[in-house]
CSV table of C-alpha atoms in Angstrom, one decimal:
chain,number,residue,atom,x,y,z
Y,5,UNK,CA,-0.8,92.8,-81.9
Y,6,UNK,CA,2.7,93.1,-83.5
Y,7,UNK,CA,4.3,89.7,-83.8
Y,8,UNK,CA,7.6,90.7,-82.2
Y,9,UNK,CA,5.7,92.0,-79.1
Y,10,UNK,CA,3.7,88.8,-78.9
Y,11,UNK,CA,6.8,86.6,-79.2
Y,12,UNK,CA,8.6,88.6,-76.5
Y,13,UNK,CA,5.7,88.2,-74.2
Y,14,UNK,CA,5.4,84.5,-74.8
Y,15,UNK,CA,9.1,84.1,-74.1
Y,16,UNK,CA,9.0,86.2,-70.9
Y,17,UNK,CA,5.7,84.9,-69.5
Y,18,UNK,CA,6.4,81.2,-70.2
Y,19,UNK,CA,9.9,81.5,-68.6
Y,20,UNK,CA,8.3,83.2,-65.6
Y,21,UNK,CA,5.8,80.4,-65.4
Y,22,UNK,CA,8.5,77.7,-65.6
Y,23,UNK,CA,10.4,79.5,-62.8
Y,24,UNK,CA,7.5,79.3,-60.5
Y,25,UNK,CA,7.1,75.6,-61.2
Y,26,UNK,CA,10.8,74.7,-61.0
Y,27,UNK,CA,11.0,77.0,-57.9
Y,28,UNK,CA,8.9,74.5,-56.0
Y,29,UNK,CA,11.7,71.9,-56.1
Y,30,UNK,CA,14.4,73.4,-53.9
Y,31,UNK,CA,11.8,74.1,-51.2
Y,32,UNK,CA,9.8,70.9,-51.5
Y,33,UNK,CA,13.0,69.2,-50.4
Y,34,UNK,CA,12.4,70.6,-46.9
Y,35,UNK,CA,8.6,70.1,-46.4
Y,36,UNK,CA,9.1,66.8,-44.7
Y,37,UNK,CA,12.1,68.1,-42.7
Y,38,UNK,CA,10.5,71.3,-41.4
Y,39,UNK,CA,11.3,71.8,-37.7
Y,40,UNK,CA,7.7,72.2,-36.5
Y,41,UNK,CA,4.2,71.7,-37.7
Y,42,UNK,CA,3.6,75.5,-38.0
Y,43,UNK,CA,6.7,75.8,-40.2
Y,44,UNK,CA,5.6,72.8,-42.2
Y,45,UNK,CA,2.1,74.1,-43.0
Y,46,UNK,CA,3.5,77.5,-43.9
Y,47,UNK,CA,6.0,76.0,-46.3
Y,48,UNK,CA,3.4,73.7,-47.8
Y,49,UNK,CA,1.2,76.8,-48.4
Y,50,UNK,CA,4.0,78.7,-49.9
Y,51,UNK,CA,4.9,75.8,-52.3
Y,52,UNK,CA,1.2,75.5,-53.2
Y,53,UNK,CA,1.2,79.2,-54.0
Y,54,UNK,CA,4.1,78.7,-56.4
Y,55,UNK,CA,2.1,76.1,-58.2
Y,56,UNK,CA,-0.8,78.5,-58.4
Y,57,UNK,CA,1.5,81.3,-59.7
Y,58,UNK,CA,2.8,79.0,-62.4
Y,59,UNK,CA,-0.8,78.3,-63.4
Y,60,UNK,CA,-1.8,82.0,-63.5
Y,61,UNK,CA,1.2,82.7,-65.7
Y,62,UNK,CA,0.7,79.7,-68.1
Y,63,UNK,CA,-2.9,80.9,-68.5
Y,64,UNK,CA,-1.9,84.4,-69.3
Y,65,UNK,CA,0.6,83.0,-71.8
Y,66,UNK,CA,-2.1,81.0,-73.5
Y,67,UNK,CA,-4.1,84.2,-74.2
Y,68,UNK,CA,-1.3,84.9,-76.7
Y,69,UNK,CA,-2.2,81.9,-78.8
Y,70,UNK,CA,0.2,79.2,-77.6
Y,71,UNK,CA,-0.7,76.0,-75.8
Y,72,UNK,CA,0.6,75.3,-72.4
Y,73,UNK,CA,1.9,71.9,-73.5
Y,74,UNK,CA,4.1,73.6,-76.1
Y,75,UNK,CA,5.7,75.9,-73.6
Y,76,UNK,CA,6.3,73.0,-71.3
Y,77,UNK,CA,7.9,71.1,-74.2
Y,78,UNK,CA,10.2,74.0,-74.7
Y,79,UNK,CA,11.2,73.9,-71.0
Y,80,UNK,CA,12.0,70.2,-71.2
Y,81,UNK,CA,14.0,70.4,-74.4
Y,82,UNK,CA,16.1,73.2,-72.9
Y,83,UNK,CA,14.9,75.8,-75.5
Y,84,UNK,CA,13.2,77.8,-72.7
Y,85,UNK,CA,15.0,78.8,-69.6
Y,86,UNK,CA,13.8,79.3,-66.0
Y,87,UNK,CA,15.4,81.6,-63.3
Y,88,UNK,CA,18.9,80.4,-62.6
Y,89,UNK,CA,18.3,80.9,-58.9
Y,90,UNK,CA,16.7,77.5,-58.6
Y,91,UNK,CA,19.8,75.7,-59.8
Y,92,UNK,CA,21.4,76.1,-56.3
Y,93,UNK,CA,20.9,73.4,-53.7
Y,94,UNK,CA,19.1,73.9,-50.4
Y,95,UNK,CA,21.5,72.4,-47.8
Y,96,UNK,CA,20.0,73.3,-44.4
Y,97,UNK,CA,16.7,74.6,-43.0
Y,98,UNK,CA,18.2,78.1,-42.9
Y,99,UNK,CA,18.2,78.0,-46.7
Y,100,UNK,CA,14.4,78.0,-46.6
Y,101,UNK,CA,14.6,81.2,-44.6
Y,102,UNK,CA,17.1,82.7,-46.9
Y,103,UNK,CA,15.1,81.8,-50.0
Y,104,UNK,CA,11.9,83.3,-48.6
Y,105,UNK,CA,13.6,86.5,-47.5
Y,106,UNK,CA,16.2,87.0,-50.3
Y,107,UNK,CA,14.9,85.1,-53.3
Y,108,UNK,CA,11.2,86.0,-52.9
Y,109,UNK,CA,12.3,89.5,-51.9
Y,110,UNK,CA,14.1,89.9,-55.2
Y,111,UNK,CA,11.2,88.4,-57.1
Y,112,UNK,CA,8.8,90.8,-55.5
Y,113,UNK,CA,11.1,93.7,-56.5
Y,114,UNK,CA,11.0,92.4,-60.1
Y,115,UNK,CA,7.3,91.7,-60.1
Y,116,UNK,CA,5.8,94.8,-58.6
Y,117,UNK,CA,6.5,96.9,-61.7
Y,118,UNK,CA,5.1,94.2,-63.9
Y,119,UNK,CA,1.7,94.8,-62.3
Y,120,UNK,CA,1.6,97.9,-64.5
Y,121,UNK,CA,3.1,96.4,-67.6
Y,122,UNK,CA,1.4,97.0,-71.0
Y,123,UNK,CA,-0.1,93.5,-71.4
Y,124,UNK,CA,-3.3,93.2,-69.4
Y,125,UNK,CA,-3.4,89.4,-68.7
Y,126,UNK,CA,0.2,89.5,-67.5
Y,127,UNK,CA,-0.3,92.5,-65.3
Y,128,UNK,CA,-3.4,91.0,-63.8
Y,129,UNK,CA,-1.6,87.7,-63.0
Y,130,UNK,CA,1.2,89.7,-61.4
Y,131,UNK,CA,-1.2,91.6,-59.1
Y,132,UNK,CA,-2.4,88.3,-57.8
Y,133,UNK,CA,1.1,86.9,-57.4
Y,134,UNK,CA,2.5,90.0,-55.6
Y,135,UNK,CA,-0.4,89.9,-53.1
Y,136,UNK,CA,0.4,86.3,-52.2
Y,137,UNK,CA,4.2,86.7,-52.2
Y,138,UNK,CA,4.5,89.1,-49.4
Y,139,UNK,CA,3.6,86.2,-47.1
Y,140,UNK,CA,6.4,84.2,-48.6
Y,141,UNK,CA,9.0,86.9,-47.8
Y,142,UNK,CA,7.8,87.4,-44.3
Y,143,UNK,CA,7.7,83.6,-43.5
Y,144,UNK,CA,11.3,83.5,-44.8
Y,145,UNK,CA,12.5,86.4,-42.7
Y,146,UNK,CA,10.7,85.0,-39.7
Y,147,UNK,CA,12.8,81.8,-40.1
Y,148,UNK,CA,16.0,83.8,-40.3
Y,149,UNK,CA,15.1,85.8,-37.2
Y,150,UNK,CA,14.5,82.7,-35.2
Y,151,UNK,CA,17.8,81.1,-36.3
Y,152,UNK,CA,19.9,84.3,-36.1
Y,153,UNK,CA,18.7,84.6,-32.5
Y,154,UNK,CA,19.1,80.9,-31.7
Y,155,UNK,CA,22.0,78.7,-30.6
Y,156,UNK,CA,25.5,79.3,-31.9
Y,157,UNK,CA,25.0,76.4,-34.3
Y,158,UNK,CA,21.7,77.9,-35.6
Y,159,UNK,CA,23.4,81.3,-36.0
Y,160,UNK,CA,26.2,79.7,-38.0
Y,161,UNK,CA,23.6,78.0,-40.3
Y,162,UNK,CA,21.8,81.4,-40.8
Y,163,UNK,CA,25.0,83.1,-41.8
Y,164,UNK,CA,26.1,80.2,-44.0
Y,165,UNK,CA,22.8,80.4,-45.9
Y,166,UNK,CA,23.2,84.1,-46.4
Y,167,UNK,CA,26.7,83.6,-47.6
Y,168,UNK,CA,25.4,81.2,-50.3
Y,169,UNK,CA,22.2,83.0,-51.3
Y,170,UNK,CA,23.3,86.7,-51.2
Y,171,UNK,CA,25.0,86.9,-54.6
Y,172,UNK,CA,22.7,84.6,-56.5
Y,173,UNK,CA,19.8,86.8,-55.3
Y,174,UNK,CA,21.5,89.9,-56.6
Y,175,UNK,CA,22.0,88.2,-59.9
Y,176,UNK,CA,18.3,87.5,-60.2
Y,177,UNK,CA,17.9,91.0,-61.6
Y,178,UNK,CA,19.8,89.9,-64.7
Y,179,UNK,CA,22.9,91.2,-66.4
Y,180,UNK,CA,23.9,94.9,-66.2
Y,181,UNK,CA,21.9,97.2,-68.4
Y,182,UNK,CA,24.7,97.4,-70.9
Y,183,UNK,CA,24.8,93.6,-71.4
Y,184,UNK,CA,21.1,92.9,-71.3
Y,185,UNK,CA,19.9,91.6,-74.6
Y,186,UNK,CA,16.2,92.4,-74.4
Y,187,UNK,CA,16.0,95.2,-71.9
Y,188,UNK,CA,15.9,98.3,-74.2
Y,189,UNK,CA,13.1,96.9,-76.5
Y,190,UNK,CA,11.1,95.7,-73.5
Y,191,UNK,CA,11.3,99.1,-71.9
Y,192,UNK,CA,10.1,100.7,-75.1
Y,193,UNK,CA,7.1,98.3,-75.2
Y,194,UNK,CA,6.5,99.1,-71.5
Y,195,UNK,CA,6.7,95.4,-70.6
Y,196,UNK,CA,9.7,96.4,-68.4
Y,197,UNK,CA,9.4,99.7,-66.5
Y,198,UNK,CA,12.8,99.8,-64.6
Y,199,UNK,CA,16.2,98.7,-65.6
Y,200,UNK,CA,18.0,95.6,-64.1
Y,201,UNK,CA,20.5,97.8,-62.3
Y,202,UNK,CA,17.9,100.2,-61.0
Y,203,UNK,CA,15.9,97.3,-59.4
Y,204,UNK,CA,19.1,95.7,-58.1
Y,205,UNK,CA,20.0,98.9,-56.3
Y,206,UNK,CA,16.6,99.2,-54.7
Y,207,UNK,CA,16.9,95.6,-53.5
Y,208,UNK,CA,20.3,96.3,-52.0
Y,209,UNK,CA,19.2,99.4,-50.2
Y,210,UNK,CA,16.2,97.5,-48.8
Y,211,UNK,CA,18.0,94.3,-47.8
Y,212,UNK,CA,21.3,95.4,-46.3
Y,213,UNK,CA,19.6,97.0,-43.2
Y,214,UNK,CA,17.5,93.8,-42.8
Y,215,UNK,CA,20.6,91.7,-42.8
Y,216,UNK,CA,22.1,93.9,-40.1
Y,217,UNK,CA,18.9,93.6,-38.1
Y,218,UNK,CA,19.4,89.9,-38.1
Y,219,UNK,CA,22.9,90.5,-36.7
Y,220,UNK,CA,24.4,88.8,-39.7
Y,221,UNK,CA,27.1,89.9,-42.0
Y,222,UNK,CA,26.7,90.7,-45.7
Y,223,UNK,CA,29.1,88.5,-47.6
Y,224,UNK,CA,30.6,91.4,-49.6
Y,225,UNK,CA,33.9,92.9,-48.4
Y,226,UNK,CA,33.5,95.9,-50.7
Y,227,UNK,CA,30.0,96.8,-49.5
Y,228,UNK,CA,29.9,100.4,-48.2
Y,229,UNK,CA,27.3,103.1,-47.6
Y,230,UNK,CA,27.7,106.3,-49.6
Y,231,UNK,CA,26.7,109.2,-47.3
Y,232,UNK,CA,26.4,111.7,-50.1
Y,233,UNK,CA,24.0,109.6,-52.3
Y,234,UNK,CA,22.3,107.7,-49.4
Y,235,UNK,CA,22.7,104.4,-51.2
Y,236,UNK,CA,24.6,101.2,-50.4
Y,237,UNK,CA,27.3,100.3,-52.9
Y,238,UNK,CA,28.3,96.7,-53.6
Y,239,UNK,CA,31.4,95.0,-54.9
Y,240,UNK,CA,31.8,93.5,-58.4
Y,241,UNK,CA,29.3,90.8,-59.4
Y,242,UNK,CA,30.9,87.6,-60.7
Y,243,UNK,CA,29.1,87.4,-64.0
Y,244,UNK,CA,31.2,84.5,-65.3
Y,245,UNK,CA,29.6,82.4,-62.5
Y,246,UNK,CA,26.1,83.7,-63.5
Y,247,UNK,CA,26.5,82.8,-67.2
Y,248,UNK,CA,27.9,79.4,-66.3
Y,249,UNK,CA,24.7,78.6,-64.4
Y,250,UNK,CA,22.5,80.0,-67.2
Y,251,UNK,CA,24.3,77.8,-69.6
Y,252,UNK,CA,23.5,74.7,-67.6
Y,253,UNK,CA,26.6,74.3,-65.5
Y,254,UNK,CA,25.1,75.1,-62.1
Y,255,UNK,CA,25.0,72.6,-59.3
Y,256,UNK,CA,21.4,71.5,-59.8
Y,257,UNK,CA,20.5,72.3,-63.5
Y,258,UNK,CA,20.4,68.6,-64.5
Y,259,UNK,CA,18.6,67.5,-61.4
Y,260,UNK,CA,15.9,70.1,-61.7
Y,261,UNK,CA,15.1,69.4,-65.3
Y,262,UNK,CA,15.1,65.7,-64.7
Y,263,UNK,CA,12.7,66.1,-61.8
Y,264,UNK,CA,10.3,68.3,-64.0
Y,265,UNK,CA,10.4,65.9,-66.9
Y,266,UNK,CA,9.9,62.9,-64.6
Y,267,UNK,CA,6.9,64.5,-62.9
Y,268,UNK,CA,5.4,65.3,-66.3
Y,269,UNK,CA,6.0,61.9,-67.8
Y,270,UNK,CA,4.8,60.0,-64.7
Y,271,UNK,CA,1.7,62.1,-64.6
Y,272,UNK,CA,0.7,61.3,-68.1
Y,273,UNK,CA,-1.5,58.3,-67.3
Y,274,UNK,CA,-3.3,60.4,-64.7
Y,275,UNK,CA,-4.1,63.1,-67.3
Y,276,UNK,CA,-5.2,60.5,-69.8
Y,277,UNK,CA,-7.3,58.6,-67.2
Y,278,UNK,CA,-9.1,61.8,-66.1
Y,279,UNK,CA,-9.9,62.6,-69.7
Y,280,UNK,CA,-11.2,59.1,-70.4
Y,281,UNK,CA,-13.3,59.2,-67.2
Y,282,UNK,CA,-14.8,62.5,-68.1
Y,283,UNK,CA,-15.7,61.2,-71.6
Y,284,UNK,CA,-17.3,58.0,-70.0
Y,285,UNK,CA,-19.4,60.2,-67.7
Y,286,UNK,CA,-20.5,62.4,-70.6
Y,287,UNK,CA,-21.6,59.3,-72.6
Y,288,UNK,CA,-23.4,57.8,-69.7
Y,289,UNK,CA,-25.3,61.1,-69.1
Y,290,UNK,CA,-26.1,61.3,-72.8
Y,291,UNK,CA,-27.4,57.7,-72.8
Y,292,UNK,CA,-29.6,58.3,-69.7
Y,293,UNK,CA,-31.1,61.4,-71.3
Y,294,UNK,CA,-31.8,59.5,-74.5
Y,295,UNK,CA,-33.5,56.6,-72.6
E,11,UNK,CA,2.1,71.6,-81.6
E,12,UNK,CA,1.5,68.2,-80.1
E,13,UNK,CA,-1.4,66.1,-81.4
E,14,UNK,CA,-2.2,64.8,-78.0
E,15,UNK,CA,-5.7,65.6,-76.7
E,16,UNK,CA,-5.4,67.9,-73.7
E,17,UNK,CA,-7.7,68.8,-70.9
E,18,UNK,CA,-10.0,71.6,-72.1
E,19,UNK,CA,-9.6,75.2,-70.9
E,20,UNK,CA,-12.2,76.7,-68.5
E,21,UNK,CA,-12.9,80.2,-67.4
E,22,UNK,CA,-13.4,80.8,-63.7
E,23,UNK,CA,-15.8,83.3,-62.2
E,24,UNK,CA,-15.8,83.9,-58.4
E,25,UNK,CA,-18.4,85.7,-56.3
E,26,UNK,CA,-16.5,87.3,-53.5
E,27,UNK,CA,-19.4,87.6,-51.1
E,28,UNK,CA,-23.2,87.2,-51.1
E,29,UNK,CA,-24.9,90.0,-52.9
E,30,UNK,CA,-22.0,90.8,-55.3
E,31,UNK,CA,-21.8,89.5,-58.9
E,32,UNK,CA,-19.4,86.8,-60.0
E,33,UNK,CA,-16.3,88.2,-61.5
E,34,UNK,CA,-13.8,86.7,-63.9
E,35,UNK,CA,-10.8,85.4,-61.9
E,36,UNK,CA,-8.8,83.5,-64.5
E,37,UNK,CA,-8.7,80.2,-66.3
E,38,UNK,CA,-7.4,76.7,-65.9
E,39,UNK,CA,-7.3,73.3,-67.6
E,40,UNK,CA,-9.5,70.4,-66.3
E,41,UNK,CA,-11.0,67.2,-67.7
E,42,UNK,CA,-14.6,68.1,-66.9
E,43,UNK,CA,-16.7,70.7,-65.1
E,44,UNK,CA,-16.6,69.0,-61.7
E,45,UNK,CA,-12.8,68.9,-61.8
E,46,UNK,CA,-12.7,72.5,-63.0
E,47,UNK,CA,-14.7,73.5,-59.9
E,48,UNK,CA,-12.4,71.6,-57.5
E,49,UNK,CA,-9.3,73.1,-59.1
E,50,UNK,CA,-10.8,76.6,-59.2
E,51,UNK,CA,-11.4,76.3,-55.5
E,52,UNK,CA,-7.7,75.4,-54.9
E,53,UNK,CA,-6.3,77.9,-57.3
E,54,UNK,CA,-8.5,81.0,-56.9
E,55,UNK,CA,-9.9,80.8,-53.4
E,56,UNK,CA,-7.0,79.8,-51.2
E,57,UNK,CA,-7.4,82.9,-49.1
E,58,UNK,CA,-11.2,83.1,-48.6
E,59,UNK,CA,-11.7,85.0,-51.9
E,60,UNK,CA,-15.1,83.6,-52.6
E,61,UNK,CA,-18.4,82.1,-51.6
E,62,UNK,CA,-19.4,80.8,-55.0
E,63,UNK,CA,-17.7,79.7,-58.2
E,64,UNK,CA,-18.8,79.4,-61.8
E,65,UNK,CA,-16.8,77.5,-64.4
E,66,UNK,CA,-17.5,77.8,-68.2
E,67,UNK,CA,-15.7,76.0,-70.9
E,68,UNK,CA,-13.7,78.7,-72.7
E,69,UNK,CA,-14.8,77.5,-76.1
E,70,UNK,CA,-18.4,78.2,-75.2
E,71,UNK,CA,-17.7,81.9,-74.8
E,72,UNK,CA,-18.5,84.1,-77.8
E,73,UNK,CA,-16.6,87.4,-77.6
E,74,UNK,CA,-17.1,90.6,-79.6
E,75,UNK,CA,-14.4,91.3,-82.1
E,76,UNK,CA,-12.1,94.1,-81.0
E,77,UNK,CA,-11.9,95.3,-84.7
E,78,UNK,CA,-15.7,95.9,-84.5
E,79,UNK,CA,-15.4,98.0,-81.4
E,80,UNK,CA,-16.3,101.3,-83.1
E,81,UNK,CA,-19.3,100.0,-85.0
E,82,UNK,CA,-20.6,98.3,-81.9
E,83,UNK,CA,-20.1,100.9,-79.3
E,84,UNK,CA,-19.7,104.2,-81.0
E,85,UNK,CA,-23.5,104.7,-81.6
E,86,UNK,CA,-24.1,105.1,-77.9
E,87,UNK,CA,-21.7,108.1,-77.7
E,88,UNK,CA,-24.0,110.8,-79.1
E,89,UNK,CA,-27.1,109.7,-77.2
E,90,UNK,CA,-26.5,112.0,-74.3
E,91,UNK,CA,-30.3,112.3,-73.7
E,92,UNK,CA,-30.0,108.8,-72.2
E,93,UNK,CA,-28.3,110.3,-69.1
E,94,UNK,CA,-30.1,112.2,-66.3
E,95,UNK,CA,-27.7,115.1,-66.5
E,96,UNK,CA,-29.0,116.0,-70.0
E,97,UNK,CA,-32.1,117.5,-68.5
E,98,UNK,CA,-32.0,121.0,-66.9
E,99,UNK,CA,-34.4,121.4,-64.1
E,100,UNK,CA,-35.1,124.5,-62.0
E,101,UNK,CA,-33.3,124.5,-58.6
E,102,UNK,CA,-36.7,124.4,-56.7
E,103,UNK,CA,-37.4,120.9,-57.9
E,104,UNK,CA,-36.3,118.6,-55.1
E,105,UNK,CA,-35.9,114.8,-54.9
E,106,UNK,CA,-35.3,114.2,-58.6
């Protein structure tokens, strides 16, 4: 395997794995505050799925000859990134709806083509992930539907969540093709099958009618439908804001990383104890066989 | 690389229903076989994907070397007489 290809995959897959794990944080915030038991078990299941997705991805990354601990160390030192979308706060229950619908929707749009990428272990992990994520998007949209058809206050919360998540979701596809550092090479290697702008356009065409169906407004004054192309056209993306969040100046960057590091450090004694216990059991078994 | 001792890596095989064979699902880290089984249940069978799980420590698996692919598998390619279609029979012969 060419070394540059291997390195690119390690970078991409490990960052994808980190995103799944960090992505649990904004949602976990609402598990104990879910409005009903049904919503609560669904959200729990979704967050549990994200942990699983992180694990599939770390495993597939390990097939490239890097240890999981090393990739996690890179996350904690700031050397490796995770998706910037998780650096925004979840202020109300409607945010959980907007995340499932918009954020998972954008993630699915990004991940479906990866099911056919050139590296087998990555593509197999993606197939599993995509299967599970369609539930995530539906549970999100179902929350939005409920709130958009609820009381005036609930409706206001739904619109407010859309206002805050719409643009960050569109930015999840990454910089414009002309400004994307790794795109061209990844396309050549067939890790990436469609360009950032292509996927963003597909997402826009799919999502605008869904927003209208909710009876909510798309927070883009320049949004218009082009009759001749059959596509929606959006206003300018604020890339300066995007790069600021990537560089660590988002609302929750520090909080997220602190939570991840804290969980890892506080879990250290558990990992050590489990290993010590396994060793003790092994020795006991060996002794009883010898006796 | 850190010098710390980590939980070993396990390969997980899941039988999706009785009568079918176990198939490789993926891998995970666990302190021992019992823990690997419990974690495999949580990670790979959350949606009723299986009725039985095997876990095998990854280091116990000996894999063929991809570089030896030709010398290992090429010899089978010219032995077409191992396939039933190699033998021409008259149309009158039934049930064969």
